[in-house]
mmCIF file of C-alpha atoms and ligand atoms in Angstrom:
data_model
loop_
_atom_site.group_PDB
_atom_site.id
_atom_site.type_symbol
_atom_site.label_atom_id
_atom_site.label_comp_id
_atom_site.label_asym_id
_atom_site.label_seq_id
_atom_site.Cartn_x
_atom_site.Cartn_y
_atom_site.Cartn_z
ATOM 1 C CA UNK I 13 0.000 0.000 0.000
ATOM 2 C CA UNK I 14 2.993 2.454 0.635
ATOM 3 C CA UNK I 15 4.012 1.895 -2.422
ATOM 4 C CA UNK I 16 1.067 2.078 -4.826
ATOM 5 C CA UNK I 17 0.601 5.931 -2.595
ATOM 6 C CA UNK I 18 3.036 7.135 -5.100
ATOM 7 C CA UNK I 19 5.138 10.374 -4.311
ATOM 8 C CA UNK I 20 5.610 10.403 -0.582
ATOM 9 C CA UNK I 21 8.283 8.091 -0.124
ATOM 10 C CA UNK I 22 8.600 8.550 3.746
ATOM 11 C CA UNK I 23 5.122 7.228 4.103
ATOM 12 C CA UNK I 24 5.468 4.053 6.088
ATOM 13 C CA UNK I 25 3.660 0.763 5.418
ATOM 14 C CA UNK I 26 0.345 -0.032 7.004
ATOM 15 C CA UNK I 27 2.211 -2.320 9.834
ATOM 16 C CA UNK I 28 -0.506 -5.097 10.136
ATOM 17 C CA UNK I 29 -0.569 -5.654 5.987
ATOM 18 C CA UNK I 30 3.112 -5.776 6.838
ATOM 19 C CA UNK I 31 2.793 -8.403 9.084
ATOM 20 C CA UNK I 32 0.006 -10.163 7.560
ATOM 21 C CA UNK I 33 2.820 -10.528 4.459
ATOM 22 C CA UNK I 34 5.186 -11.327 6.175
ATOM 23 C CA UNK I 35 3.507 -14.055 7.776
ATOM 24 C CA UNK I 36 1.862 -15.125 4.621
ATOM 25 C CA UNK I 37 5.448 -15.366 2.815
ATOM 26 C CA UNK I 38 6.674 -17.251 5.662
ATOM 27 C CA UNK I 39 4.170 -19.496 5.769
ATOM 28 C CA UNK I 40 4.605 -20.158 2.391
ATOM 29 C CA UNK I 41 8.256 -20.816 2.237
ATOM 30 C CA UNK I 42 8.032 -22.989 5.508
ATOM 31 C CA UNK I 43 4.943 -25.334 3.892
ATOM 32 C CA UNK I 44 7.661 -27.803 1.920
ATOM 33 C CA UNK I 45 9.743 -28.322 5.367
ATOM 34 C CA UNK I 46 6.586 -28.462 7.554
ATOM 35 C CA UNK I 47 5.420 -31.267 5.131
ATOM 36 C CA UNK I 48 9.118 -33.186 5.343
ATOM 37 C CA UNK I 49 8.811 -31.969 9.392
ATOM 38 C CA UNK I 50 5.770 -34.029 10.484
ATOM 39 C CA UNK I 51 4.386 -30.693 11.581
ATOM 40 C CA UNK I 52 0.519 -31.401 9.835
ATOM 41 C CA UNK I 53 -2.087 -33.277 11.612
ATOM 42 C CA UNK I 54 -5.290 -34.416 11.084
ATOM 43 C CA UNK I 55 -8.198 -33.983 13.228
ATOM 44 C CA UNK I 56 -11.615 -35.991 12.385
ATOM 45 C CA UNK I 57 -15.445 -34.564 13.187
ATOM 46 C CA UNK I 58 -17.900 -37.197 12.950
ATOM 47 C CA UNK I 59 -20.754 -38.044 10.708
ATOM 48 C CA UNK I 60 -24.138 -38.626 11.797
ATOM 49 C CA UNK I 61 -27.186 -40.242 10.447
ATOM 50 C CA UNK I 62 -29.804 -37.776 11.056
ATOM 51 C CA UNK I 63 -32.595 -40.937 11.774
ATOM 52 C CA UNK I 64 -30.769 -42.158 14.422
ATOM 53 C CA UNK I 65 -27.872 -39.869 15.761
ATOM 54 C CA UNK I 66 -25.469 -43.061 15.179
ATOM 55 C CA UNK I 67 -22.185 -42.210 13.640
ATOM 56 C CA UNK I 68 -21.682 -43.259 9.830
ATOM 57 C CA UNK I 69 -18.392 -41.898 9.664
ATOM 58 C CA UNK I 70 -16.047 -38.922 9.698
ATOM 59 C CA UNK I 71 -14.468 -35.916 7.355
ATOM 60 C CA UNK I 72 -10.635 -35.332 7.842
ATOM 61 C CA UNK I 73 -9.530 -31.787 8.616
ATOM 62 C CA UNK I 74 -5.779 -31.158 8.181
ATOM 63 C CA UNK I 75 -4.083 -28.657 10.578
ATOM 64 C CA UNK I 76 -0.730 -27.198 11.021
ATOM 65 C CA UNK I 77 1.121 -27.456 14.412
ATOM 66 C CA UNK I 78 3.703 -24.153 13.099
ATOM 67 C CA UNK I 79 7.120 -24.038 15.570
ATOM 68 C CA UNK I 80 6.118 -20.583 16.037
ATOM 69 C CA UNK I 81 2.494 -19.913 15.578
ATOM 70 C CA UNK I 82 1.020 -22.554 16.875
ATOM 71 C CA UNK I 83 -1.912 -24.946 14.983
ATOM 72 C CA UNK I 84 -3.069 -23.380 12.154
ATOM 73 C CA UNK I 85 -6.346 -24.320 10.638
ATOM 74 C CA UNK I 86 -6.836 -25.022 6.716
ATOM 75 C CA UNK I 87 -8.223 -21.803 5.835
ATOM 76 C CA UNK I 88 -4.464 -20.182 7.174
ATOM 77 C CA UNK I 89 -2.191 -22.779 4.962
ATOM 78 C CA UNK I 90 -4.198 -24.422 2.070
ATOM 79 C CA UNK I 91 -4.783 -21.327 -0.130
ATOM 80 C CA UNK I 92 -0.695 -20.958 0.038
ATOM 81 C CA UNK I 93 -0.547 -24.840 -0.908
ATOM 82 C CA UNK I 94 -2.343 -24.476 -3.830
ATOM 83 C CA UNK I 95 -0.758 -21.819 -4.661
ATOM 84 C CA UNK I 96 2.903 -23.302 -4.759
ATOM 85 C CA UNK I 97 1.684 -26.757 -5.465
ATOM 86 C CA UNK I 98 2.466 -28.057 -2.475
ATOM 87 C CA UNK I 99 -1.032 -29.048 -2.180
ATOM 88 C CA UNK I 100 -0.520 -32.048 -4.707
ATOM 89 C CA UNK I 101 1.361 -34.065 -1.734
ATOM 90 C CA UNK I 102 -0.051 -32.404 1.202
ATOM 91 C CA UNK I 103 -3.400 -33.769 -0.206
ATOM 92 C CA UNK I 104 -1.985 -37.364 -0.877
ATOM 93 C CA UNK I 105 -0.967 -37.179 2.771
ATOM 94 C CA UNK I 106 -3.663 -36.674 4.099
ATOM 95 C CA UNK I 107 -5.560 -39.110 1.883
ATOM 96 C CA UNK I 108 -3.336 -41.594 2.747
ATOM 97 C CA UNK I 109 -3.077 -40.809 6.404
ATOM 98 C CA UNK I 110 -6.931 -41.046 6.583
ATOM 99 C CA UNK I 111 -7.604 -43.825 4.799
ATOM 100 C CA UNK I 112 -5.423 -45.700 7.078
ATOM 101 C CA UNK I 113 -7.269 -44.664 9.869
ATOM 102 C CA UNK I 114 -10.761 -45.363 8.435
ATOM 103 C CA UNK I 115 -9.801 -49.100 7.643
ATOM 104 C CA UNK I 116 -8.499 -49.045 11.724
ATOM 105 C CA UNK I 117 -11.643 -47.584 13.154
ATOM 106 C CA UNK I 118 -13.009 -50.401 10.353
ATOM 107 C CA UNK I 119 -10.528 -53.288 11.759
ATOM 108 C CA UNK I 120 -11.538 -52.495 15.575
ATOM 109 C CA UNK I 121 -15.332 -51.980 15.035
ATOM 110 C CA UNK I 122 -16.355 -54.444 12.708
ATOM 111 C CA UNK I 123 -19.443 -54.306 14.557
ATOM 112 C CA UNK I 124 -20.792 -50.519 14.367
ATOM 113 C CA UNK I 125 -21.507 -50.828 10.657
ATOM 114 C CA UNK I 126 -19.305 -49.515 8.005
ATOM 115 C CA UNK I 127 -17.134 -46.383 9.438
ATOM 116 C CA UNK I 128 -16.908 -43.938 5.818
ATOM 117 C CA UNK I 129 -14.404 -41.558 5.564
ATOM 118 C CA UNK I 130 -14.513 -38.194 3.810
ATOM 119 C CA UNK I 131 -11.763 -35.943 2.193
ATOM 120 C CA UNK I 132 -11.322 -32.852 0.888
ATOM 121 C CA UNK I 133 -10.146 -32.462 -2.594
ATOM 122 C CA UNK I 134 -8.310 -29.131 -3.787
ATOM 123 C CA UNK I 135 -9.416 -28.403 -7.283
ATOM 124 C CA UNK I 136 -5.744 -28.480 -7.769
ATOM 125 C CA UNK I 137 -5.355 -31.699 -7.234
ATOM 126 C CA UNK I 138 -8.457 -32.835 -9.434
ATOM 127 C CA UNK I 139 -6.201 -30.737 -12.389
ATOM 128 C CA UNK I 140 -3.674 -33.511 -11.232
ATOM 129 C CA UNK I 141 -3.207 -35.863 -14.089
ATOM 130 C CA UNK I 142 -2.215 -38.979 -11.098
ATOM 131 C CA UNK I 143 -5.622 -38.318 -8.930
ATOM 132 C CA UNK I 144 -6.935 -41.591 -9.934
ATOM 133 C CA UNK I 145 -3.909 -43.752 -9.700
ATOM 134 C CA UNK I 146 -2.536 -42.368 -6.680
ATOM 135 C CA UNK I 147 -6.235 -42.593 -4.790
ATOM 136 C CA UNK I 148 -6.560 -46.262 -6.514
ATOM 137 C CA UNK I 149 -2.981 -47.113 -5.172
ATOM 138 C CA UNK I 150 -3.887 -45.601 -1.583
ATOM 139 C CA UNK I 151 -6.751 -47.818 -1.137
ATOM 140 C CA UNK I 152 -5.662 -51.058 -2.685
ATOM 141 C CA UNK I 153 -2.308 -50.530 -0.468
ATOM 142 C CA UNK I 154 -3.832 -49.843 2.899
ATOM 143 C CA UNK I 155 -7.282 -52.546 1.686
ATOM 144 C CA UNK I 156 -9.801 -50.095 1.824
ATOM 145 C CA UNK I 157 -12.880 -50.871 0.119
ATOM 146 C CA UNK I 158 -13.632 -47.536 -2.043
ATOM 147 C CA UNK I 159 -17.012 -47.154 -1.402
ATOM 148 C CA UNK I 160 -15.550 -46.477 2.379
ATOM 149 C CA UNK I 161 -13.861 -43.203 0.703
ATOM 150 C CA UNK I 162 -15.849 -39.845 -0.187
ATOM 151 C CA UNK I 163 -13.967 -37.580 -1.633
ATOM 152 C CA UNK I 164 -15.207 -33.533 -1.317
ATOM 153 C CA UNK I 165 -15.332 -31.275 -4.091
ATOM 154 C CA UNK I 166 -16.456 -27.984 -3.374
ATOM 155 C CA UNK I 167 -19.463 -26.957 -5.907
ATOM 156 C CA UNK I 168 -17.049 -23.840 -6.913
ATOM 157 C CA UNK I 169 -14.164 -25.933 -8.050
ATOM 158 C CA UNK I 170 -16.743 -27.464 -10.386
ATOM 159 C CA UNK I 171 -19.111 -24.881 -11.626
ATOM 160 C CA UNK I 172 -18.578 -24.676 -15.583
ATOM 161 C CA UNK I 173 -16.538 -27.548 -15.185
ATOM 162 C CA UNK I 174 -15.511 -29.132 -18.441
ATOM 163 C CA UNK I 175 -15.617 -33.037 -19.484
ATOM 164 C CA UNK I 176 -11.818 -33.436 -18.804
ATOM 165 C CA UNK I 177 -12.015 -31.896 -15.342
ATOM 166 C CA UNK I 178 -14.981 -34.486 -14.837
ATOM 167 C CA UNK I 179 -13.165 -37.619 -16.187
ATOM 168 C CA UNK I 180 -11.177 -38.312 -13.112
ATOM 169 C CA UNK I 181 -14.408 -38.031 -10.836
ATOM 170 C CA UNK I 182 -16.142 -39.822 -13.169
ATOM 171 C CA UNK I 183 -13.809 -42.883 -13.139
ATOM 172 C CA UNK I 184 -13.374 -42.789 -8.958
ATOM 173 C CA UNK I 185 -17.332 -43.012 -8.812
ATOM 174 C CA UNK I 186 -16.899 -46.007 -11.587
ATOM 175 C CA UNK I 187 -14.860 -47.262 -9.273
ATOM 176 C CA UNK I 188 -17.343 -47.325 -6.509
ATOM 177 C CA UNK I 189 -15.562 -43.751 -3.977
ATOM 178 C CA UNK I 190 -18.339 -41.435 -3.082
ATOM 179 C CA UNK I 191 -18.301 -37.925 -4.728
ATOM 180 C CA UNK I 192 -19.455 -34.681 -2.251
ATOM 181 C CA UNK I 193 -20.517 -31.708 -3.608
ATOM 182 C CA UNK I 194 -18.885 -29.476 -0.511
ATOM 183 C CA UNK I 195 -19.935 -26.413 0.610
ATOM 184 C CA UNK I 196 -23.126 -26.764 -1.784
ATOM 185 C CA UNK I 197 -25.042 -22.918 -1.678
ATOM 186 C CA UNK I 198 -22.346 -20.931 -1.689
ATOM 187 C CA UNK I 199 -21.429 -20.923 -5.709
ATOM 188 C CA UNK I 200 -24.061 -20.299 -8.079
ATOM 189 C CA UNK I 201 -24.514 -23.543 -9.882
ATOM 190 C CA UNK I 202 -27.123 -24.467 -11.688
ATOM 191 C CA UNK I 203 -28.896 -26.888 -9.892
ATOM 192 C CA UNK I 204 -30.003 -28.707 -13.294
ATOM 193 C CA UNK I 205 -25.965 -28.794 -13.997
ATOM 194 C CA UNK I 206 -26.047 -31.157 -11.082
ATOM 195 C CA UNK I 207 -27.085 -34.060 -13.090
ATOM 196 C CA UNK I 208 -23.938 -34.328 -15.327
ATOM 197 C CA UNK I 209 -21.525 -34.265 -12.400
ATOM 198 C CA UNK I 210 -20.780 -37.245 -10.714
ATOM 199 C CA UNK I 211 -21.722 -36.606 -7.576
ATOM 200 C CA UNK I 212 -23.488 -38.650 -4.921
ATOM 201 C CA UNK I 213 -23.803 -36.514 -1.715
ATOM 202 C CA UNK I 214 -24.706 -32.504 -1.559
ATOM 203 C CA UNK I 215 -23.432 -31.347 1.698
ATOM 204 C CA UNK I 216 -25.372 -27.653 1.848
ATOM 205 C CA UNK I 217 -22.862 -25.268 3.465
ATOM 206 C CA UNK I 218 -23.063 -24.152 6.913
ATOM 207 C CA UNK I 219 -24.468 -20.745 6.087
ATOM 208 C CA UNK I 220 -27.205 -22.019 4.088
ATOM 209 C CA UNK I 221 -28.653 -24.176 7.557
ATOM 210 C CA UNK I 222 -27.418 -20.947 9.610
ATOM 211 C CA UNK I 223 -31.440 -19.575 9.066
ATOM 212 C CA UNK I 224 -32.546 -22.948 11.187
ATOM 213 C CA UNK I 225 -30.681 -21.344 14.428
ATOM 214 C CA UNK I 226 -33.252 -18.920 14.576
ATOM 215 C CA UNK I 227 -36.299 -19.138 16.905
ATOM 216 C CA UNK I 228 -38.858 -19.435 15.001
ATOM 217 C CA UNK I 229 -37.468 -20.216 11.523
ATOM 218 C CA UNK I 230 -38.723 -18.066 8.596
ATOM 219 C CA UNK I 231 -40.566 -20.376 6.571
ATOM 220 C CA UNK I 232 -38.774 -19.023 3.410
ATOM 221 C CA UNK I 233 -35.946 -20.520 4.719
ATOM 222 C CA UNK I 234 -36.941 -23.712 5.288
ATOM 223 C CA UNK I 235 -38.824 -24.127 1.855
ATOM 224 C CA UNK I 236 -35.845 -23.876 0.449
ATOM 225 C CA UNK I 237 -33.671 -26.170 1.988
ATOM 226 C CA UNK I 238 -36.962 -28.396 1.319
ATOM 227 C CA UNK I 239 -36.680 -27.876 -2.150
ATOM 228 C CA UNK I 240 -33.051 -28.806 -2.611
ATOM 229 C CA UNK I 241 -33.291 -31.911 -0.222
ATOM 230 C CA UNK I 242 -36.176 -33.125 -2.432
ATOM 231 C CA UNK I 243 -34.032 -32.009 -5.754
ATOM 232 C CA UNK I 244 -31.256 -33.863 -4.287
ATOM 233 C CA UNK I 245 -33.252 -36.915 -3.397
ATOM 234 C CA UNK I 246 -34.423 -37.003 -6.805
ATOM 235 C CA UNK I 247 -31.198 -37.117 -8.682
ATOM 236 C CA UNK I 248 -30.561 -39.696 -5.918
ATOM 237 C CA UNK I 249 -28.303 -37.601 -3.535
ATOM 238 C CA UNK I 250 -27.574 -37.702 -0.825
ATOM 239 C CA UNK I 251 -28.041 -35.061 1.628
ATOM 240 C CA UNK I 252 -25.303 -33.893 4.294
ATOM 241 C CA UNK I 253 -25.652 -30.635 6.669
ATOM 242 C CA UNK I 254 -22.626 -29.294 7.836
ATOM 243 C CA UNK I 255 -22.509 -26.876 10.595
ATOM 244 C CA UNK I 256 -25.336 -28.171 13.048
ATOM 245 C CA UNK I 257 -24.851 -26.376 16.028
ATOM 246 C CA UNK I 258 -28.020 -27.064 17.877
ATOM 247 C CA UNK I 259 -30.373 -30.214 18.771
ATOM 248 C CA UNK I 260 -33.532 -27.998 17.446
ATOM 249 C CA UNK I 261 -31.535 -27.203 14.261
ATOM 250 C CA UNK I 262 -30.492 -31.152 13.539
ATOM 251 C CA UNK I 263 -34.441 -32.035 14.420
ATOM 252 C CA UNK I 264 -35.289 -29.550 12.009
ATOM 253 C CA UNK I 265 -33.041 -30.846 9.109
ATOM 254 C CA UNK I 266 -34.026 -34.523 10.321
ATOM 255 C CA UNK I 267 -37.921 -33.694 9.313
ATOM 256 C CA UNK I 268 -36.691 -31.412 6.157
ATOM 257 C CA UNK I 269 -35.645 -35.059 5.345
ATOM 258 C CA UNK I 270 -31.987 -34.324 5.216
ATOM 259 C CA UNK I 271 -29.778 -38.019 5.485
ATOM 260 C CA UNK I 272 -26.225 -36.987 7.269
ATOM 261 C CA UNK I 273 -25.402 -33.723 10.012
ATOM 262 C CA UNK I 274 -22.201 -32.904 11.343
ATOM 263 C CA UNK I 275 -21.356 -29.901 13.376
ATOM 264 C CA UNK I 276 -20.416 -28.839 17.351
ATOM 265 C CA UNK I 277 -23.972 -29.869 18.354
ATOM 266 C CA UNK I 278 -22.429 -33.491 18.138
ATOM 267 C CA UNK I 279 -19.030 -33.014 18.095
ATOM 268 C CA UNK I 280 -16.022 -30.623 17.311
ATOM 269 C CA UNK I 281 -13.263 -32.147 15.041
ATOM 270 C CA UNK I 282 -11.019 -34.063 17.006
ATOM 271 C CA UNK I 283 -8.407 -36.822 17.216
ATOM 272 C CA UNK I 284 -9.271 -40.563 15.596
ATOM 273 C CA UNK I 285 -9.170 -42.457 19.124
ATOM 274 C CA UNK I 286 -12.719 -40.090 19.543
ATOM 275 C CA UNK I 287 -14.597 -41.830 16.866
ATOM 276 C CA UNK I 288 -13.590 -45.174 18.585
ATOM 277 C CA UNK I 289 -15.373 -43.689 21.607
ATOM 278 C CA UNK I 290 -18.483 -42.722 19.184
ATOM 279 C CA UNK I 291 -19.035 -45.696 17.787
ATOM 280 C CA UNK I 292 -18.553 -47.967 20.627
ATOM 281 C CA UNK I 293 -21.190 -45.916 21.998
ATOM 282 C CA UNK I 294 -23.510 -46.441 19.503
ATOM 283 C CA UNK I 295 -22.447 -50.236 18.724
ATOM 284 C CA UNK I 296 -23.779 -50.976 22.046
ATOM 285 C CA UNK I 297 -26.575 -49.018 22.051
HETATM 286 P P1 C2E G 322 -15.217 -27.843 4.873
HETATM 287 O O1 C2E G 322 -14.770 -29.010 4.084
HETATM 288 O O2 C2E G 322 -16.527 -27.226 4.497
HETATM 289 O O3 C2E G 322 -15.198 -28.327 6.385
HETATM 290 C C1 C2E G 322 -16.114 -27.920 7.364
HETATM 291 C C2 C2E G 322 -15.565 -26.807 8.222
HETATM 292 O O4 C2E G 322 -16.593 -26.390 9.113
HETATM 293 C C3 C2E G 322 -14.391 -27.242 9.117
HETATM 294 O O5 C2E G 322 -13.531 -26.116 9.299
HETATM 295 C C4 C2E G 322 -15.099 -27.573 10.421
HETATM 296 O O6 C2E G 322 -14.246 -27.498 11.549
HETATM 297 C C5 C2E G 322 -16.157 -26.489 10.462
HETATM 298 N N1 C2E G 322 -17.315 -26.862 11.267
HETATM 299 C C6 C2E G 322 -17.830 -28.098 11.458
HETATM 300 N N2 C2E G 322 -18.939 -28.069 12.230
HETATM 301 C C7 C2E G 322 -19.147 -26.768 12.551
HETATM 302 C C8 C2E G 322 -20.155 -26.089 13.341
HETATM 303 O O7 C2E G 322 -21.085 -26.687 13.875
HETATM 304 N N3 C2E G 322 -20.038 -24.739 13.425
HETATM 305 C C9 C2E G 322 -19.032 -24.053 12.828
HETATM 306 N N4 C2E G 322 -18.990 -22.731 12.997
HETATM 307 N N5 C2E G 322 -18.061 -24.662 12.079
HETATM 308 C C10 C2E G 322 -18.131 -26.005 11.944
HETATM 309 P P2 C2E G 322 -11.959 -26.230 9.164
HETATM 310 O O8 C2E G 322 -11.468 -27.486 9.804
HETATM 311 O O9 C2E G 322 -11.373 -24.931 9.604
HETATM 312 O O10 C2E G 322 -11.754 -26.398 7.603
HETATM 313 C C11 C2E G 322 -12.029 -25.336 6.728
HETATM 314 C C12 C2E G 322 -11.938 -25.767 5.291
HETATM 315 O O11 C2E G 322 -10.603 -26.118 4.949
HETATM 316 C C13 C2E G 322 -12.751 -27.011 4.971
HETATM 317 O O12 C2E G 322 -14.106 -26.665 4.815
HETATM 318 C C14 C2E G 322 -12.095 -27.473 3.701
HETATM 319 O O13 C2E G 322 -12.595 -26.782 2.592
HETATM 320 C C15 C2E G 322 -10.644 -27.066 3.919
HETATM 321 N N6 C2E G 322 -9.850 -28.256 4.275
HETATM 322 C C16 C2E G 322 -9.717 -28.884 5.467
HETATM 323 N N7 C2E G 322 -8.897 -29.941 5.375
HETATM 324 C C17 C2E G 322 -8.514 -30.021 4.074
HETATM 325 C C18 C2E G 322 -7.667 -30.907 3.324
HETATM 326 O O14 C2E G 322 -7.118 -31.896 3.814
HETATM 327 N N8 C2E G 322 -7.491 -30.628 1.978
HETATM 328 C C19 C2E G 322 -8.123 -29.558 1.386
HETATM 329 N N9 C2E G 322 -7.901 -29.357 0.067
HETATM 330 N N10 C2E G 322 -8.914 -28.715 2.045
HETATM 331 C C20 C2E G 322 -9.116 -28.939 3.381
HETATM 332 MG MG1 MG G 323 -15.398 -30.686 3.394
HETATM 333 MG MG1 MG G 324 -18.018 -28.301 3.650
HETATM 334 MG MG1 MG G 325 -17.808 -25.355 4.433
#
């Protein structure tokens, strides 16, 4: 900013932007180390099946234990990934890393039905021209069934998206992996482009379920999250709502007919020994 002022050249830079760069370019140069370092971890927020409140699985959330900053969530570290590319093996990390865990929870609770884990995919990594192999390779080294994997696109990453973009997710759902469409509500997709993607859950975005906090809930509201739940259901979607925070808000989406919730109301993301926890819980009853 000092510098696009022009003339004055003794004006002195806006010290938080200075900092915030700083940090950013730091960030960014310490991301390839951090990655060699160990320093990311993964923390896991369960799934729910709205019918029953039993856990059907959980989506991994990378974070960034920095020597000097602390843990850094996602939204801090992942738009610098993809920026430098670092994101193509951060993201096969974390795959990999949460794959293994899913067939563990899968190993020690045979018993609490089929544990599913979900991933985020950087629409980086679906340019990648090795998404398929390397996912294929993940699960058929670690014996994960891929119907056990859902991978999350968000709807953004996909709106306008062309037939070669679409191949990769095409052949993953051949293959049996779940598609998301993440963060669904916040783009501005067609909802008739939905058909030609290959997507088998819409998980509507957080702010789009925010209305169904409020005592009483405008009606507008909830006619249209019933309208896209019985779109989705339709196109034979699935329906996921991120972000519940309350029980009046998941009994809300429960009658709206909505399939999956996650959000605070049942749990915070956490570490993987948790979901043993959950779904012992549920396993016995
Ligand atoms: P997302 O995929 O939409 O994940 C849901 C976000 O909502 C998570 O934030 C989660 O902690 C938060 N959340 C869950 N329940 C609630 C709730 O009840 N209330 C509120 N206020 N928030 C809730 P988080 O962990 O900070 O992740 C942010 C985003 O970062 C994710 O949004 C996802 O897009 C991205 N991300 C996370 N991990 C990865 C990854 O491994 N790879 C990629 N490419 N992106 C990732
Ligand atoms: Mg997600
Ligand atoms: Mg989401
Ligand atoms: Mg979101």
């Amino acid at each position: 900013r000092a510098k696009s002022a022009g003339g004055n050249r003794f004006e002195l830079a806006d010290p938080e932007v200075d900092a915030r760069t700083i940090t950013r370019h730091g960030l960014t140069t310490a991301l390839p180390a951090a990655l060699a370092r160990g320093e990311f971890f993964i923390e896991y927020q369960p799934l729910v099946h709205l019918a029953d409140g039993s856990v059907s699985g959980a989506e991994a959330l990378v974070r960034w234990t920095h020597p000097q900053h602390g843990v850094l969530g996602p939204d801090r570290f992942i738009p610098l990934a993809e920026h430098t590319g670092l994101i193509v093996p951060l993201g096969r990390w974390v795959l990999e890393e949460a794959v293994r865990q899913a067939h563990e929870w899968q190993q020690r609770h045979a018993d609490a039905g089929p544990l599913r884990i979900n991933v985020n995919l950087s629409p980086v990594q679906l340019h990648h021209p090795h998404l398929v192999a390397d996912t294929v390779e993940v699960l058929e080294r670690v014996g994960l069934e891929p119907g056990a994997l859902c991978l999350e696109v968000t709807e953004s990453a996909l709106i306008g998206a062309d037939d070669d973009l679409l191949k990769p997710l095409r052949r993953l759902a051949e293959m049996g992996v779940d598609i998301a469409l993440d963060d669904f509500g916040t783009g501005y997709s067609n909802l008739a482009n939905l058909r030609r993607l290959p997507v088998s859950v819409l998980k509507l975005d957080r702010s789009f379920t925010q209305g169904m906090q409020r005592y009483p809930v405008d009606p507008v509201d909830l006619k249209i999250v019933e309208g896209v739940v019985s779109l989705a259901h339709s196109l034979d979607l699935s329906v996921t709502v991120e972000g519940v925070e309350t029980g009046a808000q998941a009994e809300q989406l429960r009658d709206l007919g909505c399939d999956t919730a996650q959000g605070w109301y049942y749990a915070r993301p956490g570490p993987p020994e948790r979901l043993h926890t959950l779904a012992m819980v549920d396993a016995t009853g």
